[in-house]
Short mmCIF file of C-alpha atoms in Angstrom, two decimals:
data_model
loop_
_atom_site.label_atom_id
_atom_site.label_comp_id
_atom_site.label_asym_id
_atom_site.label_seq_id
_atom_site.Cartn_x
_atom_site.Cartn_y
_atom_site.Cartn_z
CA GLN A 1 -17.51 -18.42 18.46
CA VAL A 2 -15.88 -15.62 16.48
CA GLN A 3 -17.17 -14.34 13.16
CA LEU A 4 -15.14 -11.92 11.07
CA VAL A 5 -16.28 -9.66 8.24
CA GLU A 6 -13.78 -7.58 6.29
CA SER A 7 -14.51 -4.41 4.38
CA GLY A 8 -12.70 -1.46 2.85
CA GLY A 9 -11.01 -3.10 -0.11
CA GLY A 10 -11.06 -1.57 -3.53
CA LEU A 11 -9.02 -0.10 -6.33
CA VAL A 12 -6.27 2.36 -5.53
CA GLN A 13 -3.35 3.78 -7.45
CA ALA A 14 0.19 3.00 -6.44
CA GLY A 15 1.27 5.38 -3.72
CA GLY A 16 -2.26 5.73 -2.41
CA SER A 17 -3.89 4.54 0.79
CA LEU A 18 -6.67 2.26 1.94
CA ARG A 19 -8.02 1.37 5.33
CA LEU A 20 -9.35 -2.12 5.81
CA SER A 21 -11.77 -2.93 8.59
CA CYS A 22 -12.67 -6.19 10.25
CA ALA A 23 -15.82 -6.43 12.31
CA ALA A 24 -15.79 -9.26 14.81
CA SER A 25 -18.57 -10.85 16.78
CA GLY A 26 -18.09 -12.65 20.04
CA ARG A 27 -18.01 -11.87 23.71
CA THR A 28 -14.35 -12.79 24.08
CA PHE A 29 -13.00 -10.73 21.20
CA SER A 30 -10.44 -9.04 23.41
CA ARG A 31 -8.86 -12.41 24.22
CA TYR A 32 -7.95 -13.11 20.60
CA THR A 33 -4.86 -12.03 18.79
CA MET A 34 -5.97 -10.50 15.50
CA GLY A 35 -4.11 -10.47 12.25
CA TRP A 36 -4.20 -9.80 8.56
CA VAL A 37 -3.06 -12.27 5.93
CA ARG A 38 -3.09 -11.81 2.17
CA GLN A 39 -2.96 -14.00 -0.88
CA ALA A 40 -2.50 -13.06 -4.50
CA PRO A 41 -3.28 -15.41 -7.41
CA GLY A 42 -0.44 -17.81 -8.01
CA LYS A 43 1.34 -16.85 -4.82
CA LYS A 44 1.52 -18.39 -1.40
CA ARG A 45 -0.36 -17.01 1.53
CA GLU A 46 1.56 -14.22 3.18
CA PHE A 47 1.37 -12.93 6.70
CA VAL A 48 0.91 -9.16 6.86
CA ALA A 49 0.42 -8.00 10.43
CA ALA A 50 -0.86 -9.05 13.83
CA ILE A 51 -1.76 -7.40 17.10
CA ASP A 52 -1.53 -9.33 20.33
CA TRP A 53 -4.51 -9.90 22.59
CA SER A 54 -2.54 -9.36 25.79
CA ASP A 55 -0.53 -6.17 25.47
CA GLY A 56 -1.41 -4.90 22.02
CA SER A 57 2.08 -5.47 20.69
CA THR A 58 2.31 -5.66 16.92
CA VAL A 59 4.24 -7.68 14.39
CA TYR A 60 4.65 -6.81 10.72
CA ALA A 61 5.99 -8.55 7.69
CA ASP A 62 9.18 -6.94 6.45
CA SER A 63 7.49 -6.15 3.14
CA VAL A 64 4.94 -3.84 4.77
CA LYS A 65 6.83 -2.51 7.76
CA GLY A 66 6.72 1.26 7.87
CA ARG A 67 3.80 1.43 5.44
CA PHE A 68 1.01 -0.54 7.12
CA THR A 69 -0.41 -0.11 10.60
CA ILE A 70 -2.62 -2.58 12.42
CA SER A 71 -4.83 -1.43 15.26
CA ARG A 72 -7.79 -2.66 17.25
CA ASP A 73 -10.67 -1.20 19.19
CA ASN A 74 -11.83 -3.79 21.68
CA ALA A 75 -14.80 -1.70 22.77
CA LYS A 76 -16.12 -1.82 19.20
CA ASN A 77 -14.89 -5.32 18.30
CA MET A 78 -13.02 -3.86 15.35
CA VAL A 79 -9.61 -4.42 13.80
CA TYR A 80 -8.09 -2.12 11.20
CA LEU A 81 -5.29 -2.19 8.71
CA GLN A 82 -4.17 1.20 7.51
CA MET A 83 -2.25 0.78 4.28
CA ASP A 84 -0.17 3.70 3.03
CA SER A 85 2.24 4.05 0.13
CA LEU A 86 0.65 1.08 -1.57
CA LYS A 87 2.66 -0.81 -4.14
CA TYR A 88 1.55 -2.96 -7.02
CA GLU A 89 2.81 -6.03 -5.19
CA ASP A 90 0.40 -5.30 -2.33
CA ALA A 91 -2.54 -6.31 -4.51
CA ALA A 92 -4.21 -9.37 -3.03
CA VAL A 93 -7.22 -10.63 -1.17
CA TYR A 94 -6.79 -9.58 2.43
CA TYR A 95 -8.18 -11.80 5.16
CA CYS A 96 -8.80 -11.00 8.77
CA ALA A 97 -7.81 -13.79 11.14
CA ALA A 98 -8.15 -14.52 14.83
CA ASP A 99 -6.54 -17.01 17.16
CA ARG A 100 -5.61 -17.47 20.77
CA ILE A 101 -1.91 -17.30 20.12
CA THR A 102 0.69 -14.57 20.33
CA ALA A 103 1.25 -12.12 17.53
CA GLN A 104 4.72 -13.57 17.06
CA ALA A 105 3.22 -17.03 16.63
CA MET A 106 0.66 -15.78 14.14
CA ALA A 107 3.45 -14.41 11.99
CA VAL A 108 4.77 -17.91 11.29
CA MET A 109 1.51 -19.87 11.18
CA GLU A 110 -0.45 -20.68 8.04
CA GLU A 111 -3.74 -21.74 9.60
CA TYR A 112 -5.78 -19.93 12.19
CA SER A 113 -8.87 -20.64 14.22
CA TYR A 114 -11.05 -18.07 12.48
CA TRP A 115 -11.07 -16.39 9.08
CA GLY A 116 -13.14 -13.79 7.35
CA GLN A 117 -14.28 -13.97 3.74
CA GLY A 118 -11.63 -11.56 2.55
CA THR A 119 -11.65 -8.21 0.81
CA GLN A 120 -9.99 -7.50 -2.52
CA VAL A 121 -7.29 -4.87 -2.78
CA THR A 122 -6.28 -3.90 -6.30
CA VAL A 123 -3.39 -1.54 -6.96
CA SER A 124 -2.97 0.10 -10.33
CA SER A 125 0.24 1.54 -11.73
#
């Protein structure tokens, strides 16, 4: 029903920026809350950010608040994650996720209806 493909990952120095993109397919894209989740080797999955389907309200993990910005373009079926002031601890595989829940709910969930394949973000010192 919804297919997600992430892109934009790569290698960046600490303090730099990256913009991740998630291309979604599906006629009802605008009815899904979209989010980003990351996982580094040896660490648990961590919620990053979400944007609600209804009013576009956003939720961020405390660790990225003020540095990352999630946005969506419903006309283009795209979701973005602008990452600024990157830190070494931000290195992880970043996954785009979609579900018919609120952004607040996505922040505390560990499983979602749809996932992308992920894109690797590597941060060097």
